[in-house]
PDB file of C-alpha atoms in Angstrom:
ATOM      1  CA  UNK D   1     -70.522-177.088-142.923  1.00  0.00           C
ATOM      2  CA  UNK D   2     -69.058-178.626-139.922  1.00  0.00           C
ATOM      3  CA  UNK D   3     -67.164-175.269-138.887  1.00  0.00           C
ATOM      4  CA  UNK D   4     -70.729-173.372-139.290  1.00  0.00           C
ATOM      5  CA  UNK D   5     -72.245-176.571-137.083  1.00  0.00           C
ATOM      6  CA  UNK D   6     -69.391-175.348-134.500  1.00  0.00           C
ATOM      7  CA  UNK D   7     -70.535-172.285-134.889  1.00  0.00           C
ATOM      8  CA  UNK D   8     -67.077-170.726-135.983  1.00  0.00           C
ATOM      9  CA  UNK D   9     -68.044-166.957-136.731  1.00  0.00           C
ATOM     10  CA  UNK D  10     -65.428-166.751-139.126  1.00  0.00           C
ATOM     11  CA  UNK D  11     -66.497-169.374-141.481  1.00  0.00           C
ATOM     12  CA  UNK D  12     -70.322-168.501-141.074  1.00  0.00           C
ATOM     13  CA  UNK D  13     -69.667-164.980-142.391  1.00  0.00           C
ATOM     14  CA  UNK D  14     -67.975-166.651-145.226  1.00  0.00           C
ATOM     15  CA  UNK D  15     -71.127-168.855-146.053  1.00  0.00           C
ATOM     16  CA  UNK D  16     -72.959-165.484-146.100  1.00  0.00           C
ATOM     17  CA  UNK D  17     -70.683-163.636-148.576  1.00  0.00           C
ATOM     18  CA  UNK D  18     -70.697-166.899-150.731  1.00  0.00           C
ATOM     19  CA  UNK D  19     -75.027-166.868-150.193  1.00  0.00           C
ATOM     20  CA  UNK D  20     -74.977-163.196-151.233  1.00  0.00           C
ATOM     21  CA  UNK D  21     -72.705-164.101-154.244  1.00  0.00           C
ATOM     22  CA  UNK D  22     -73.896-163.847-157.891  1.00  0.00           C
ATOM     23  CA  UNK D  23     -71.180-165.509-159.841  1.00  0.00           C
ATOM     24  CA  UNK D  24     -72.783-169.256-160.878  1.00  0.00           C
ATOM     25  CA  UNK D  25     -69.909-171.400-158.963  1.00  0.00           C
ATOM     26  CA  UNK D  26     -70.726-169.494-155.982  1.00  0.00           C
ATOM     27  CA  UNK D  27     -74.326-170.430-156.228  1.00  0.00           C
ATOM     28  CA  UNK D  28     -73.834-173.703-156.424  1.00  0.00           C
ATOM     29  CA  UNK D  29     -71.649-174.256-154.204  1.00  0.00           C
ATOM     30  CA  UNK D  30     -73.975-171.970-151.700  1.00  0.00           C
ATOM     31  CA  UNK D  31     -76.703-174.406-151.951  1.00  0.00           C
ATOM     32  CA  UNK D  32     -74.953-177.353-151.040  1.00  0.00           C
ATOM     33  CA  UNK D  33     -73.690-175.717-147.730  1.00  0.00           C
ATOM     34  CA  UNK D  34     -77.597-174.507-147.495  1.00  0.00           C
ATOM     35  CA  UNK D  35     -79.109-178.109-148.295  1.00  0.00           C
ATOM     36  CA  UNK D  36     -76.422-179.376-145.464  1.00  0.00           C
ATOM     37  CA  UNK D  37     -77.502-176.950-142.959  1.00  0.00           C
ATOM     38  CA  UNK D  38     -81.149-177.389-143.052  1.00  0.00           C
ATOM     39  CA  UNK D  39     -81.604-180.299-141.135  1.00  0.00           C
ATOM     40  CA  UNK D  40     -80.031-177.839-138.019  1.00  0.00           C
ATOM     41  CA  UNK D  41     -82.687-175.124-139.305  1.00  0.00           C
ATOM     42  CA  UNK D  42     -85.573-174.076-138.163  1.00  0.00           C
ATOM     43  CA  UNK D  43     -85.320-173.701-134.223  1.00  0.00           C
ATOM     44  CA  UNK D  44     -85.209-170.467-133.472  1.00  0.00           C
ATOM     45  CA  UNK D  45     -87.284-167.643-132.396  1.00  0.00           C
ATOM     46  CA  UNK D  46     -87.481-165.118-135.833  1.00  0.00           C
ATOM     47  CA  UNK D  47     -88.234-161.865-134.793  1.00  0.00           C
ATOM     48  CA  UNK D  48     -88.625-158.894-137.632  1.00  0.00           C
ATOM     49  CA  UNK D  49     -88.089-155.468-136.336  1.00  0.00           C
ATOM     50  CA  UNK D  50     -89.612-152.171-138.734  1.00  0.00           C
ATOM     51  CA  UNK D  51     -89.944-148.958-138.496  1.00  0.00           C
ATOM     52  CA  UNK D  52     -89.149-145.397-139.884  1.00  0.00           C
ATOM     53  CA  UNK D  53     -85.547-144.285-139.680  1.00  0.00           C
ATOM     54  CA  UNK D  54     -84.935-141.932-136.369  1.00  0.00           C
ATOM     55  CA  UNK D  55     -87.454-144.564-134.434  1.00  0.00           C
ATOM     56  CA  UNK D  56     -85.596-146.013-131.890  1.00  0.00           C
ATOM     57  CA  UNK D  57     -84.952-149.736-134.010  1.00  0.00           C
ATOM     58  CA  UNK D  58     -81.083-149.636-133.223  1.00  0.00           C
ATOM     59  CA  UNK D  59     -81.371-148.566-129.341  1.00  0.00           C
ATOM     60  CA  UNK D  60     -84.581-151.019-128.912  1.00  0.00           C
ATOM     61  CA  UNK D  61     -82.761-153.878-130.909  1.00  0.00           C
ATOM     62  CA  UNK D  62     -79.693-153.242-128.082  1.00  0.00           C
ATOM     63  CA  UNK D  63     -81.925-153.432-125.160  1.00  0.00           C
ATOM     64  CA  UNK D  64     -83.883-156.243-126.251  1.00  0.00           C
ATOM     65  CA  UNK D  65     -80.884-157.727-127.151  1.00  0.00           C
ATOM     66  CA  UNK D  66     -79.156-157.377-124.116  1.00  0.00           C
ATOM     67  CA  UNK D  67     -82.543-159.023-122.642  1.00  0.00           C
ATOM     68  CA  UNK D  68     -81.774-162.199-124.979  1.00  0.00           C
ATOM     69  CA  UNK D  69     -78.286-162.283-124.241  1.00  0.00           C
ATOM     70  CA  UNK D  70     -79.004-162.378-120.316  1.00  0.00           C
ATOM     71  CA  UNK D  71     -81.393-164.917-120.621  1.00  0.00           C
ATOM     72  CA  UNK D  72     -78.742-167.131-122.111  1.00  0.00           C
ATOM     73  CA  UNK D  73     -79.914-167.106-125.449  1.00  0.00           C
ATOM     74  CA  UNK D  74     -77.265-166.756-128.733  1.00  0.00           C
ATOM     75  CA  UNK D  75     -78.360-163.661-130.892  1.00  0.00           C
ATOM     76  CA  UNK D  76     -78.102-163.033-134.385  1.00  0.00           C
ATOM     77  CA  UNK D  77     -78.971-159.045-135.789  1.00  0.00           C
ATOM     78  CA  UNK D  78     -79.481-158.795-139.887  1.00  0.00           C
ATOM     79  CA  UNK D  79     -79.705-155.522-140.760  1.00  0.00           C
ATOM     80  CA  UNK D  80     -81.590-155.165-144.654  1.00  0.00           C
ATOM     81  CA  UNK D  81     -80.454-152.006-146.855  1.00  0.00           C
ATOM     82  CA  UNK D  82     -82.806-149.712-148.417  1.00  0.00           C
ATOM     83  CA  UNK D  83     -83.919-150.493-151.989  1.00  0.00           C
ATOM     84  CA  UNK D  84     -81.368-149.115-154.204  1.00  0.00           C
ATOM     85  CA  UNK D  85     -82.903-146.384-156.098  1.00  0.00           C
ATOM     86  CA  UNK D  86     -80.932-147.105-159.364  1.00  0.00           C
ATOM     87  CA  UNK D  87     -81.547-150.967-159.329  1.00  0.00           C
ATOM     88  CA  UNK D  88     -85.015-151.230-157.025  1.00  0.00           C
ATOM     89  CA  UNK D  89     -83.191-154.538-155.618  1.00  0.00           C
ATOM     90  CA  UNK D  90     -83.272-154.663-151.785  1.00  0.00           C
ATOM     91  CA  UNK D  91     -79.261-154.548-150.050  1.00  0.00           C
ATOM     92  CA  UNK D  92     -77.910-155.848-147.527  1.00  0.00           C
ATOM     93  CA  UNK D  93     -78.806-159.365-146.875  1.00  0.00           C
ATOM     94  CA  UNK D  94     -82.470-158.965-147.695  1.00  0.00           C
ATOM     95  CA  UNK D  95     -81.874-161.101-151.255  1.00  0.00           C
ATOM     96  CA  UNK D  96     -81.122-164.080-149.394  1.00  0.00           C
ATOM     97  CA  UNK D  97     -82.260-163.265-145.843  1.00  0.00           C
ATOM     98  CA  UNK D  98     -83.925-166.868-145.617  1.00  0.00           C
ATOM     99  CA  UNK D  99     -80.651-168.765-146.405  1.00  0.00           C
ATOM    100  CA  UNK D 100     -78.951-166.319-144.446  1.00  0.00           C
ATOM    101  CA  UNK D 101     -81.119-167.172-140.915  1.00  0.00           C
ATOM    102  CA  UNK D 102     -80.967-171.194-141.863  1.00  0.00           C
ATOM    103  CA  UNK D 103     -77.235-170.155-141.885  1.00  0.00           C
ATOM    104  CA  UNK D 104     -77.550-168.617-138.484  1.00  0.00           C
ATOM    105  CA  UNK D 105     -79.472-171.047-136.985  1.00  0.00           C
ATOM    106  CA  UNK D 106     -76.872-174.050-138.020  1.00  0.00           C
ATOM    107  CA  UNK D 107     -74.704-172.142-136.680  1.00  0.00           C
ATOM    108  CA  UNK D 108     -76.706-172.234-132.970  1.00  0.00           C
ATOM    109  CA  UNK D 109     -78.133-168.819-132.956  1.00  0.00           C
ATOM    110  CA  UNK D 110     -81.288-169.529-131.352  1.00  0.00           C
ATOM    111  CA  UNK D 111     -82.804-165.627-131.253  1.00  0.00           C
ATOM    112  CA  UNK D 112     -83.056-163.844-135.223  1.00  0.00           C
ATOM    113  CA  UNK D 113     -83.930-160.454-135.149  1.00  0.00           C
ATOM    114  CA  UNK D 114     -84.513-158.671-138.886  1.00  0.00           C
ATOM    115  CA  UNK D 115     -83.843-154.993-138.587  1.00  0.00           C
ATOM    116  CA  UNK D 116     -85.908-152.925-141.876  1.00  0.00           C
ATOM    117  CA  UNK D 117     -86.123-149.917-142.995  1.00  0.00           C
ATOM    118  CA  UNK D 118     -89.670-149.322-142.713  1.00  0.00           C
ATOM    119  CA  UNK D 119     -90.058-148.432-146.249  1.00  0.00           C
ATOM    120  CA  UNK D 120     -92.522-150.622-147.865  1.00  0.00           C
ATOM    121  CA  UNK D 121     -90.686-153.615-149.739  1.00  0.00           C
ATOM    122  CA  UNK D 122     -88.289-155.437-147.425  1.00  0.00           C
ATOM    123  CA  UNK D 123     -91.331-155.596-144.788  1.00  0.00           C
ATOM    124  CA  UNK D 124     -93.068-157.470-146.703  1.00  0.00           C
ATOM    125  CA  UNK D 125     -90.735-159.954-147.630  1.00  0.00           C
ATOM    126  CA  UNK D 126     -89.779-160.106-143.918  1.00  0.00           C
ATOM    127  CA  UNK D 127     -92.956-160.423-142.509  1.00  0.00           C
ATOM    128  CA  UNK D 128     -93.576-163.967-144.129  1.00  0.00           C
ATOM    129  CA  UNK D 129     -89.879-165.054-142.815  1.00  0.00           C
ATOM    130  CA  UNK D 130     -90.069-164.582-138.947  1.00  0.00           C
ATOM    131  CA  UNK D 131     -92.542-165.606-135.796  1.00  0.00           C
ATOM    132  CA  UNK D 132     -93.460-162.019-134.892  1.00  0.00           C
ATOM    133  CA  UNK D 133     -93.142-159.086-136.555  1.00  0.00           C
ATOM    134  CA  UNK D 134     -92.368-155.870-134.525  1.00  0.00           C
ATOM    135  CA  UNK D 135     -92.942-152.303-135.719  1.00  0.00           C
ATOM    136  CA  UNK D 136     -91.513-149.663-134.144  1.00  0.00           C
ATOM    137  CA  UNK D 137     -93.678-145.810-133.966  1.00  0.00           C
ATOM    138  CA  UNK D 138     -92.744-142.595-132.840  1.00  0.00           C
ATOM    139  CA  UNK D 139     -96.043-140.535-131.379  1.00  0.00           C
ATOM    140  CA  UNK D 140     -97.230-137.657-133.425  1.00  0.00           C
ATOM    141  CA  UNK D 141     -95.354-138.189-136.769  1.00  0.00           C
ATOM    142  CA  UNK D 142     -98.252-138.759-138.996  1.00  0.00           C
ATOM    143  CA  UNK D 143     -96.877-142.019-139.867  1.00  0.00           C
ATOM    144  CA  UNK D 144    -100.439-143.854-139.595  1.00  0.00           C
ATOM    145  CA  UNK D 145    -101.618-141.619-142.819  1.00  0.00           C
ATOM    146  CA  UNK D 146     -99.448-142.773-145.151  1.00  0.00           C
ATOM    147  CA  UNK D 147    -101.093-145.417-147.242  1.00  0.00           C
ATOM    148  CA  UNK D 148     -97.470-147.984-147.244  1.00  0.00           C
ATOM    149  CA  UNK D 149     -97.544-147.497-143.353  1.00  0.00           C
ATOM    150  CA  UNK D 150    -101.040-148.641-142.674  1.00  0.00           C
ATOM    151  CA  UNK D 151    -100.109-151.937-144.873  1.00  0.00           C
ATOM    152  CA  UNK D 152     -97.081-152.384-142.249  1.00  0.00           C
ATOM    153  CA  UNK D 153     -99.890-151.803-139.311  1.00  0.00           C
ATOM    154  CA  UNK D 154    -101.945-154.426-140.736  1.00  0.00           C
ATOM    155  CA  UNK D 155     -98.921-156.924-140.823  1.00  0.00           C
ATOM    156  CA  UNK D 156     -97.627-156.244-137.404  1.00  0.00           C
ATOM    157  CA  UNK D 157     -98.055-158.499-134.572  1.00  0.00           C
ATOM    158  CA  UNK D 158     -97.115-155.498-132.137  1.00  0.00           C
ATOM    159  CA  UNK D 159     -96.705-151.758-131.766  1.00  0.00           C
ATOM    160  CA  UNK D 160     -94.186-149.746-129.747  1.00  0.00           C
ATOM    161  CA  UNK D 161     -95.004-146.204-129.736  1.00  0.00           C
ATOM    162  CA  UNK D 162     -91.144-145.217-128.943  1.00  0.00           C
ATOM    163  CA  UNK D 163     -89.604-142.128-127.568  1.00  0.00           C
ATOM    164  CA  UNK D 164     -91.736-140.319-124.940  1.00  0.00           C
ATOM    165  CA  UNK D 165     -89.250-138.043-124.007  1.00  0.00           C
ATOM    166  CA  UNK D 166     -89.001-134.438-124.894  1.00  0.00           C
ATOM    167  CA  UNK D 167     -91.827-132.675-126.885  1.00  0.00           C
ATOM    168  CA  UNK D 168     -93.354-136.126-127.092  1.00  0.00           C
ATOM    169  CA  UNK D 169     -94.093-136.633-123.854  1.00  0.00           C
ATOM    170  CA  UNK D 170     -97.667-134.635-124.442  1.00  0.00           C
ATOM    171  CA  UNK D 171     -97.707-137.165-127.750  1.00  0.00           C
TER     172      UNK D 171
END
């Protein structure tokens, strides 16, 4: 825990894998470097990031990042994995995004942004986790229709309609 206190990179990505771990000795041994972290927890700014793939998430996340980064602030990205079809379990670090953050912010990240997929499940999940939750919108896709997307309009806290460039300038 002290290394992750340091904030050694190296050893936090370690506490991840061993957070993300299913075998029982990991588990255990996860929650004691999670119960020893808390008390350095809860400080940051949590921002969750959403929308449909081809939106603009990675090249906004970049320039808002850069915008952190500049300001002096220590960033943290987690990226969550679509569902797996086969299983229905969410990837990534979306099973144990919350101990993953309390990891991060131990570690003296003090900016968490949550990158989704926009697909319905992980949003949900996410949206209870961070401070504001950001959805991302390209004009003219039809996206509002779709009964899962107006559920992820409702939860946002702000819309970027992204992209007007091209054929979606008129958009």
């Amino acid at each position: 825990t002290e290394h992750i206190l340091k904030g050694d990179i190296t050893v936090l990505s370690q506490a991840v894998t061993l957070v993300e771990s299913n075998l029982p000795d990991h588990q255990i041994l996860a929650q004691e470097v999670i119960e020893k972290c808390l008390p350095y927890a809860g400080s940051s700014v949590r921002v969750g990031i959403t929308g449909v793939p081809g939106s603009g998430k990675s090249t906004s996340i970049d320039a808002f990042g850069l915008h952190v980064l500049k300001k002096g602030g220590k960033l943290a990205v987690l990226a969550i994995d679509p569902s797996s079809e086969l299983s229905g379990s969410l990837g990534g670090v979306a099973r144990k995004t919350r101990e993953t953050i309390v990891l991060c912010e131990a570690a003296g990240f003090d900016n968490i942004f949550v990158e989704t997929v926009g697909v319905g499940q992980s949003e949900t999940a996410v949206h209870s986790m961070v401070d504001f939750f950001l959805l991302i919108q390209l004009a003219g896709t039809g996206d509002e229709l779709q009964g899962i997307k107006r559920g992820i309009m409702e939860m946002a806290d702000g819309i970027v309609i992204n992209k007007a460039d091209g054929s979606n300038i008129e958009k």
